[in-house]
Amino acid sequence: MNEAQARSWIRDRFGVSRETVLQRYGELLLAEAPIQNLISASTLDSIWSRHFVDSAQLVPLAGDAPSGMWLDVGSGAGLPGIVAAILQDRPVALCEPRARRAEFLAAVVRELNLEARVSVQMSKAEAYRPDEPVAIISARAVSELSQLLRSAAHCADLSTIWLLPKGRSAQSEVDAARGKWQGTFHVEPSITQPESGIVIARGVRPR
């Protein structure tokens, strides 16, 4: 998928107005990326295909989630959390412990006029306490699956959908996690990199 195809993929599924907001986010991301090393330098020319579509594909996977908040753990550059906030209408919490990255996320939220729905939590997932169990938890390139489930399980209940891009290690991480965690785990191939997988988990609870 090239950049033109990626933009078309977004436009066809989410509309021109949301594509326009995503374009502005891209400008902010490219301006800040060299300062904080937010994304790999090798992907600066392919943010739509490598980052935006990679994040946006999670939105339809969350289609049957209950009402409630989308929690993005270790948001970093805002991937997938900012993209999810732009492309759907539920509230989003961006959990990011590094101060400079949290400041960048807060600036993006202000610039894109997302303050009514999006909050930036400068903390690790372990320290974040939502008012009620969240509907969706996402995390991209954060930690090994068992550790990730342990760090955010207190934010979830059995109805929470976990959407976790895990690369080529997705299935092996699921196999390892099943020793400590119960639930329904499915690995969905990524549309941007078919050899990579997205772990979709429901009913997650410790054994």
Coordinates of N, CA and C in Angstrom, one line a residue:
M1 N 0.8 -1.2 0.0 CA 0.0 0.0 0.0 C 0.9 1.2 0.0
N2 N 0.8 2.1 -1.0 CA 1.5 3.3 -1.1 C 0.8 4.4 -0.4
E3 N 1.3 5.7 -0.4 CA 0.7 6.8 0.4 C -0.6 7.2 -0.2
A4 N -0.7 7.2 -1.6 CA -2.0 7.6 -2.2 C -3.1 6.5 -1.9
Q5 N -2.7 5.3 -1.9 CA -3.7 4.2 -1.6 C -4.1 4.3 -0.2
A6 N -3.2 4.6 0.7 CA -3.5 4.7 2.1 C -4.4 5.9 2.4
R7 N -4.2 7.0 1.8 CA -5.1 8.1 1.9 C -6.5 7.8 1.4
S8 N -6.5 7.1 0.3 CA -7.8 6.7 -0.3 C -8.5 5.7 0.6
W9 N -7.8 4.8 1.2 CA -8.4 3.8 2.2 C -9.1 4.6 3.3
I10 N -8.4 5.6 3.9 CA -8.9 6.3 5.0 C -10.2 7.1 4.5
R11 N -10.0 7.8 3.4 CA -11.1 8.6 2.9 C -12.4 7.8 2.6
D12 N -12.2 6.7 2.0 CA -13.4 5.8 1.6 C -14.1 5.3 2.8
R13 N -13.4 5.1 3.9 CA -14.0 4.5 5.1 C -14.5 5.5 6.2
F14 N -13.8 6.7 6.2 CA -14.1 7.6 7.3 C -14.4 9.0 6.8
G15 N -14.3 9.3 5.5 CA -14.8 10.6 5.0 C -13.7 11.6 4.8
V16 N -13.9 12.6 4.0 CA -13.0 13.6 3.7 C -12.7 14.5 4.9
S17 N -13.7 14.8 5.7 CA -13.5 15.7 6.8 C -12.5 15.1 7.9
R18 N -12.6 13.9 8.1 CA -11.7 13.2 9.1 C -10.3 13.0 8.5
E19 N -10.3 12.8 7.2 CA -9.0 12.8 6.5 C -8.3 14.1 6.6
T20 N -9.0 15.2 6.5 CA -8.4 16.5 6.7 C -7.8 16.7 8.0
V21 N -8.5 16.3 9.1 CA -8.0 16.4 10.4 C -6.7 15.5 10.6
L22 N -6.8 14.3 10.0 CA -5.6 13.4 10.0 C -4.4 14.1 9.3
Q23 N -4.7 14.8 8.2 CA -3.6 15.5 7.5 C -2.9 16.5 8.5
R24 N -3.7 17.2 9.2 CA -3.1 18.2 10.1 C -2.3 17.5 11.2
Y25 N -2.8 16.4 11.7 CA -2.0 15.6 12.7 C -0.7 15.2 12.1
G26 N -0.8 14.8 10.9 CA 0.5 14.3 10.2 C 1.5 15.5 10.1
E27 N 1.0 16.7 9.9 CA 1.9 17.8 9.8 C 2.6 18.1 11.2
L28 N 1.8 18.0 12.2 CA 2.3 18.1 13.6 C 3.3 17.0 14.0
L29 N 3.0 15.8 13.6 CA 3.8 14.7 13.8 C 5.2 14.8 13.1
L30 N 5.1 15.2 11.9 CA 6.4 15.3 11.1 C 7.2 16.4 11.6
A31 N 6.6 17.5 12.1 CA 7.4 18.6 12.7 C 8.1 18.2 14.0
E32 N 7.4 17.4 14.8 CA 8.0 17.0 16.1 C 8.8 15.8 16.1
A33 N 8.6 14.9 15.1 CA 9.3 13.6 15.0 C 10.8 13.7 15.1
P34 N 11.5 14.6 14.4 CA 13.0 14.6 14.5 C 13.4 15.1 15.9
I35 N 12.6 15.9 16.6 CA 13.0 16.4 17.9 C 12.9 15.3 19.0
Q36 N 11.9 14.5 18.9 CA 11.7 13.5 20.0 C 11.9 12.1 19.5
N37 N 12.2 11.9 18.2 CA 12.3 10.5 17.6 C 11.0 9.8 17.9
L38 N 9.9 10.4 17.5 CA 8.6 9.9 17.7 C 8.3 8.6 16.9
I39 N 8.8 8.7 15.7 CA 8.6 7.5 14.8 C 10.0 7.3 14.0
S40 N 10.1 6.1 13.5 CA 11.4 5.8 12.8 C 11.6 6.8 11.6
A41 N 12.8 7.2 11.5 CA 13.2 8.2 10.4 C 12.9 7.5 9.0
S42 N 13.0 6.2 9.0 CA 12.7 5.5 7.7 C 11.2 5.5 7.3
T43 N 10.4 5.9 8.2 CA 8.9 5.9 7.9 C 8.3 7.4 7.7
L44 N 9.2 8.4 7.8 CA 8.7 9.8 7.7 C 8.0 10.0 6.4
D45 N 8.4 9.4 5.3 CA 7.8 9.6 4.0 C 6.6 8.6 3.8
S46 N 6.3 7.8 4.8 CA 5.2 6.9 4.6 C 4.3 6.8 5.8
I47 N 4.0 8.0 6.4 CA 3.2 8.0 7.6 C 1.8 7.5 7.4
W48 N 1.2 7.7 6.2 CA -0.2 7.3 6.0 C -0.2 5.8 5.9
S49 N 0.7 5.2 5.2 CA 0.6 3.7 5.0 C 1.2 3.0 6.2
R50 N 2.3 3.5 6.8 CA 2.9 2.8 7.9 C 2.3 3.0 9.2
H51 N 1.7 4.2 9.4 CA 1.2 4.6 10.7 C -0.3 4.8 10.8
F52 N -0.8 5.6 9.9 CA -2.2 6.0 10.0 C -3.1 4.9 9.6
V53 N -2.9 4.2 8.5 CA -3.8 3.0 8.2 C -3.5 1.9 9.2
D54 N -2.3 1.7 9.6 CA -2.0 0.7 10.6 C -2.8 1.0 11.9
S55 N -2.9 2.2 12.3 CA -3.7 2.6 13.5 C -5.2 2.5 13.2
A56 N -5.6 3.1 12.0 CA -7.0 3.2 11.7 C -7.7 1.8 11.5
Q57 N -7.0 0.8 11.2 CA -7.6 -0.5 11.0 C -8.2 -1.1 12.3
L58 N -7.7 -0.5 13.4 CA -8.3 -0.9 14.7 C -9.7 -0.5 14.9
V59 N -10.1 0.7 14.3 CA -11.4 1.2 14.6 C -12.5 0.3 14.2
P60 N -12.6 -0.3 13.0 CA -13.6 -1.2 12.7 C -13.6 -2.5 13.5
L61 N -12.4 -2.9 14.0 CA -12.3 -4.0 14.9 C -13.0 -3.8 16.2
A62 N -13.2 -2.5 16.5 CA -13.8 -2.2 17.8 C -15.3 -1.9 17.6
G63 N -15.8 -2.2 16.5 CA -17.2 -1.9 16.1 C -18.3 -2.3 17.1
D64 N -18.1 -3.5 17.7 CA -19.1 -4.0 18.6 C -18.8 -3.8 20.1
A65 N -17.8 -2.9 20.4 CA -17.5 -2.7 21.8 C -18.6 -2.0 22.5
P66 N -18.7 -2.2 23.8 CA -19.8 -1.5 24.5 C -19.5 0.0 24.6
S67 N -20.4 0.8 25.0 CA -20.2 2.3 25.1 C -19.2 2.5 26.2
G68 N -18.4 3.6 26.1 CA -17.4 3.9 27.1 C -16.1 4.3 26.4
M69 N -15.1 4.4 27.2 CA -13.9 5.0 26.8 C -12.9 4.1 26.1
W70 N -12.2 4.7 25.2 CA -11.0 4.0 24.5 C -9.8 4.4 25.2
L71 N -9.1 3.5 25.8 CA -7.8 3.8 26.5 C -6.6 3.3 25.6
D72 N -5.7 4.2 25.3 CA -4.5 3.9 24.6 C -3.4 3.9 25.5
V73 N -2.7 2.8 25.7 CA -1.6 2.6 26.6 C -0.3 2.9 25.9
G74 N 0.5 3.7 26.6 CA 1.8 4.0 26.0 C 1.7 4.7 24.7
S75 N 0.9 5.8 24.6 CA 0.5 6.5 23.4 C 1.7 7.0 22.6
G76 N 2.8 7.4 23.2 CA 3.9 7.9 22.5 C 3.6 9.0 21.5
A77 N 3.7 8.8 20.2 CA 3.4 9.7 19.2 C 1.9 10.0 19.0
G78 N 1.1 9.1 19.6 CA -0.3 9.2 19.4 C -0.9 8.1 18.5
L79 N -0.1 7.1 18.4 CA -0.4 6.0 17.5 C -0.7 4.7 18.3
P80 N -1.9 4.2 18.3 CA -3.0 4.6 17.5 C -4.0 5.5 18.2
G81 N -3.7 6.0 19.4 CA -4.7 6.8 20.1 C -5.3 8.0 19.5
I82 N -4.4 8.9 18.9 CA -4.9 10.1 18.3 C -5.6 9.8 17.0
V83 N -5.2 8.8 16.3 CA -5.9 8.4 15.0 C -7.3 7.9 15.4
A84 N -7.4 7.1 16.4 CA -8.7 6.6 16.9 C -9.6 7.7 17.3
A85 N -9.0 8.7 18.0 CA -9.8 9.8 18.4 C -10.4 10.6 17.2
I86 N -9.6 10.7 16.2 CA -10.0 11.5 15.0 C -11.1 10.7 14.2
L87 N -11.0 9.4 14.2 CA -11.8 8.6 13.2 C -13.1 8.1 13.9
Q88 N -13.3 8.2 15.2 CA -14.5 7.8 15.8 C -14.8 8.8 16.9
D89 N -16.0 8.6 17.5 CA -16.5 9.7 18.4 C -16.6 9.4 19.9
R90 N -16.1 8.2 20.3 CA -16.1 7.9 21.7 C -15.0 8.6 22.4
P91 N -15.1 8.8 23.7 CA -14.0 9.5 24.5 C -12.7 8.6 24.5
V92 N -11.6 9.3 24.5 CA -10.3 8.6 24.4 C -9.4 9.1 25.5
A93 N -8.7 8.2 26.2 CA -7.6 8.6 27.2 C -6.3 8.1 26.6
L94 N -5.4 9.0 26.5 CA -4.0 8.7 26.1 C -3.1 8.6 27.3
C95 N -2.6 7.4 27.5 CA -1.8 7.2 28.7 C -0.3 7.1 28.3
E96 N 0.4 8.1 28.7 CA 1.8 8.3 28.3 C 2.7 8.8 29.5
P97 N 3.6 8.0 29.9 CA 4.4 8.4 31.1 C 5.5 9.4 30.9
R98 N 6.0 9.5 29.6 CA 7.1 10.4 29.4 C 6.6 11.9 29.2
A99 N 7.2 12.8 29.9 CA 6.6 14.2 30.0 C 6.6 14.9 28.7
R100 N 7.7 14.8 27.9 CA 7.8 15.5 26.6 C 6.8 15.0 25.7
R101 N 6.6 13.7 25.7 CA 5.6 13.1 24.7 C 4.2 13.4 25.2
A102 N 4.0 13.4 26.5 CA 2.6 13.8 26.9 C 2.3 15.3 26.6
E103 N 3.4 16.1 26.7 CA 3.2 17.5 26.3 C 2.9 17.6 24.8
F104 N 3.5 16.8 24.0 CA 3.2 16.8 22.5 C 1.8 16.4 22.3
L105 N 1.4 15.3 23.0 CA 0.0 14.8 22.8 C -1.0 15.9 23.2
A106 N -0.8 16.6 24.3 CA -1.7 17.6 24.8 C -1.8 18.7 23.7
A107 N -0.6 19.1 23.1 CA -0.6 20.1 22.1 C -1.4 19.7 20.9
V108 N -1.3 18.4 20.5 CA -2.0 17.9 19.3 C -3.5 18.0 19.6
V109 N -3.9 17.5 20.8 CA -5.3 17.5 21.2 C -5.9 18.9 21.1
R110 N -5.2 19.9 21.6 CA -5.6 21.3 21.5 C -5.7 21.8 20.1
E111 N -4.7 21.5 19.3 CA -4.6 22.0 17.9 C -5.8 21.4 17.1
L112 N -6.1 20.1 17.4 CA -7.2 19.4 16.6 C -8.6 19.6 17.2
N113 N -8.6 20.4 18.2 CA -9.9 20.7 18.9 C -10.6 19.4 19.4
L114 N -9.8 18.6 20.0 CA -10.3 17.3 20.5 C -10.5 17.3 22.0
E115 N -10.3 18.5 22.7 CA -10.3 18.5 24.1 C -11.6 18.0 24.8
A116 N -12.7 18.1 24.1 CA -14.0 17.7 24.7 C -14.1 16.2 24.9
R117 N -13.3 15.5 24.1 CA -13.4 14.0 24.2 C -12.1 13.3 24.5
V118 N -11.0 14.0 24.4 CA -9.7 13.3 24.6 C -8.9 13.9 25.8
S119 N -8.4 13.0 26.6 CA -7.6 13.5 27.8 C -6.2 12.8 27.7
V120 N -5.2 13.5 28.1 CA -3.8 13.0 28.2 C -3.5 12.7 29.6
Q121 N -3.2 11.5 29.9 CA -2.8 11.0 31.3 C -1.3 10.8 31.3
M122 N -0.6 11.7 32.0 CA 0.9 11.5 32.1 C 1.2 10.5 33.2
S123 N 1.1 9.2 32.9 CA 1.3 8.2 33.8 C 1.5 6.9 33.1
K124 N 2.0 5.9 33.8 CA 2.0 4.5 33.3 C 0.6 4.0 33.5
A125 N 0.4 2.9 32.7 CA -1.0 2.3 32.8 C -1.2 1.8 34.2
E126 N -0.2 1.3 34.8 CA -0.4 0.7 36.2 C -1.0 1.8 37.2
A127 N -0.6 3.0 36.9 CA -1.0 4.1 37.9 C -2.3 4.8 37.5
Y128 N -2.8 4.5 36.3 CA -4.0 5.2 35.8 C -5.2 4.5 36.4
R129 N -6.2 5.3 36.9 CA -7.4 4.8 37.4 C -8.6 5.5 36.8
P130 N -9.2 4.8 35.8 CA -10.4 5.4 35.1 C -11.6 5.3 36.1
D131 N -12.6 6.2 35.9 CA -13.7 6.2 36.7 C -14.6 5.0 36.7
E132 N -14.5 4.3 35.5 CA -15.2 3.0 35.3 C -14.4 2.2 34.3
P133 N -14.7 0.9 34.2 CA -14.0 0.1 33.2 C -14.1 0.6 31.8
V134 N -13.0 0.6 31.1 CA -13.0 1.2 29.7 C -13.6 0.1 28.8
A135 N -14.0 0.6 27.6 CA -14.6 -0.3 26.6 C -13.6 -0.9 25.7
I136 N -12.5 -0.2 25.4 CA -11.5 -0.6 24.5 C -10.1 -0.3 25.1
I137 N -9.2 -1.2 25.0 CA -7.8 -0.9 25.3 C -6.9 -1.2 24.1
S138 N -6.1 -0.2 23.7 CA -5.2 -0.4 22.6 C -3.8 -0.1 23.1
A139 N -2.8 -0.7 22.4 CA -1.4 -0.5 22.7 C -0.6 -0.9 21.5
R140 N 0.3 -0.1 21.1 CA 1.1 -0.4 19.9 C 2.6 -0.3 20.3
A141 N 3.3 -1.5 20.1 CA 4.7 -1.5 20.4 C 5.0 -1.1 21.9
V142 N 4.3 -1.6 22.8 CA 4.5 -1.2 24.2 C 5.3 -2.2 25.0
S143 N 4.8 -3.5 25.1 CA 5.4 -4.5 25.9 C 4.9 -5.8 25.5
E144 N 5.5 -6.9 26.0 CA 5.1 -8.3 25.8 C 3.7 -8.4 26.3
L145 N 2.9 -9.3 25.6 CA 1.4 -9.4 25.9 C 1.1 -9.6 27.3
S146 N 1.7 -10.6 28.0 CA 1.3 -10.9 29.4 C 1.6 -9.7 30.3
Q147 N 2.7 -9.1 30.1 CA 3.0 -7.9 30.8 C 2.0 -6.7 30.6
L148 N 1.7 -6.6 29.3 CA 0.7 -5.5 29.0 C -0.7 -5.8 29.6
L149 N -1.1 -7.0 29.6 CA -2.4 -7.4 30.2 C -2.4 -7.1 31.7
R150 N -1.2 -7.5 32.3 CA -1.1 -7.2 33.8 C -1.1 -5.7 34.1
S151 N -0.5 -4.9 33.2 CA -0.4 -3.5 33.5 C -1.7 -2.8 33.4
A152 N -2.6 -3.3 32.6 CA -3.9 -2.5 32.4 C -5.1 -3.3 32.7
A153 N -5.0 -4.5 33.3 CA -6.2 -5.3 33.6 C -7.1 -4.6 34.6
H154 N -6.6 -3.7 35.5 CA -7.4 -3.0 36.5 C -8.3 -2.0 35.8
C155 N -8.0 -1.6 34.5 CA -8.8 -0.6 33.8 C -10.0 -1.3 33.0
A156 N -10.0 -2.6 33.0 CA -10.9 -3.4 32.2 C -11.9 -4.2 33.0
D157 N -13.0 -4.6 32.3 CA -13.8 -5.7 32.8 C -14.0 -6.7 31.7
L158 N -14.9 -7.7 31.9 CA -15.0 -8.8 30.9 C -15.5 -8.4 29.6
S159 N -16.1 -7.2 29.5 CA -16.7 -6.7 28.2 C -15.7 -5.9 27.4
T160 N -14.5 -5.6 28.0 CA -13.5 -4.8 27.4 C -12.9 -5.5 26.2
I161 N -12.8 -4.8 25.1 CA -12.1 -5.4 23.9 C -10.6 -4.8 23.9
W162 N -9.7 -5.7 23.8 CA -8.3 -5.4 23.7 C -7.9 -5.5 22.3
L163 N -7.3 -4.4 21.7 CA -6.8 -4.3 20.3 C -5.3 -4.0 20.4
L164 N -4.5 -5.0 20.1 CA -3.1 -4.9 20.4 C -2.2 -5.3 19.2
P165 N -1.8 -4.4 18.3 CA -0.9 -4.8 17.2 C 0.4 -5.3 17.8
K166 N 0.8 -6.5 17.4 CA 2.0 -7.2 18.0 C 3.0 -7.6 17.0
G167 N 2.9 -7.3 15.7 CA 3.9 -7.7 14.8 C 3.9 -9.1 14.5
R168 N 5.1 -9.6 14.1 CA 5.2 -11.1 13.8 C 5.1 -12.0 15.0
S169 N 5.3 -11.4 16.2 CA 5.3 -12.2 17.4 C 3.9 -12.4 18.0
A170 N 2.9 -12.0 17.3 CA 1.5 -12.0 17.9 C 1.1 -13.4 18.4
Q171 N 1.2 -14.4 17.5 CA 0.7 -15.7 17.9 C 1.5 -16.3 19.1
S172 N 2.9 -16.1 19.0 CA 3.7 -16.7 20.1 C 3.4 -16.0 21.4
E173 N 3.1 -14.7 21.4 CA 2.8 -14.0 22.6 C 1.5 -14.4 23.2
V174 N 0.5 -14.7 22.3 CA -0.8 -15.2 22.7 C -0.6 -16.6 23.4
D175 N 0.2 -17.5 22.7 CA 0.5 -18.8 23.3 C 1.1 -18.7 24.7
A176 N 2.0 -17.8 24.9 CA 2.7 -17.6 26.2 C 1.7 -17.0 27.2
A177 N 0.9 -16.1 26.8 CA 0.0 -15.4 27.7 C -1.1 -16.4 28.2
R178 N -1.5 -17.4 27.4 CA -2.5 -18.3 27.8 C -2.2 -19.1 29.1
G179 N -0.9 -19.1 29.4 CA -0.6 -19.8 30.7 C -1.0 -19.1 31.9
K180 N -1.2 -17.7 31.8 CA -1.5 -16.9 32.9 C -2.8 -16.2 32.8
W181 N -3.4 -16.1 31.6 CA -4.6 -15.4 31.3 C -5.6 -16.2 30.6
Q182 N -6.9 -16.0 31.1 CA -8.0 -16.6 30.4 C -8.7 -15.6 29.5
G183 N -9.5 -16.0 28.5 CA -10.2 -15.2 27.7 C -10.2 -15.7 26.3
T184 N -10.8 -14.9 25.4 CA -10.9 -15.3 24.0 C -9.8 -14.5 23.2
F185 N -8.8 -15.1 22.6 CA -7.7 -14.4 22.0 C -7.8 -14.8 20.5
H186 N -7.7 -13.8 19.6 CA -7.7 -14.0 18.2 C -6.6 -13.2 17.6
V187 N -5.9 -13.7 16.6 CA -4.9 -12.9 15.9 C -5.4 -12.6 14.5
E188 N -5.6 -11.3 14.3 CA -6.1 -10.8 13.0 C -4.9 -10.3 12.2
P189 N -4.7 -10.7 10.9 CA -3.6 -10.2 10.1 C -3.7 -8.7 9.9
S190 N -2.6 -8.0 9.9 CA -2.6 -6.6 9.7 C -2.8 -6.3 8.2
I191 N -3.6 -5.3 7.8 CA -3.8 -5.1 6.4 C -2.5 -4.3 5.8
T192 N -1.7 -3.7 6.7 CA -0.5 -3.0 6.2 C 0.7 -4.0 6.1
Q193 N 0.7 -5.0 6.9 CA 1.8 -5.9 6.9 C 1.2 -7.3 7.2
P194 N 0.8 -8.1 6.2 CA 0.0 -9.3 6.4 C 0.8 -10.3 7.3
E195 N 2.1 -10.2 7.4 CA 2.8 -11.2 8.2 C 2.8 -10.7 9.7
S196 N 2.3 -9.6 10.0 CA 2.1 -9.1 11.3 C 0.7 -9.3 11.8
G197 N 0.5 -9.4 13.1 CA -0.8 -9.7 13.7 C -1.3 -8.7 14.7
I198 N -2.6 -8.6 14.8 CA -3.2 -7.8 15.8 C -3.9 -8.7 16.8
V199 N -3.6 -8.7 18.0 CA -4.2 -9.5 19.0 C -5.5 -8.9 19.4
I200 N -6.7 -9.6 19.2 CA -8.0 -9.1 19.7 C -8.4 -10.0 20.8
A201 N -8.6 -9.4 22.0 CA -8.9 -10.3 23.2 C -10.1 -9.8 23.9
R202 N -10.9 -10.7 24.4 CA -12.1 -10.4 25.1 C -12.2 -11.3 26.3
G203 N -13.0 -10.8 27.3 CA -13.2 -11.6 28.5 C -11.9 -11.9 29.2
V204 N -10.9 -11.0 29.2 CA -9.6 -11.3 29.8 C -9.6 -11.2 31.3
R205 N -9.1 -12.2 31.9 CA -9.0 -12.3 33.4 C -7.8 -13.3 33.7
P206 N -7.3 -13.1 34.9 CA -6.1 -14.0 35.3 C -6.6 -15.4 35.5
R207 N -5.8 -16.3 35.3 CA -6.1 -17.7 35.7 C -6.0 -17.9 37.2

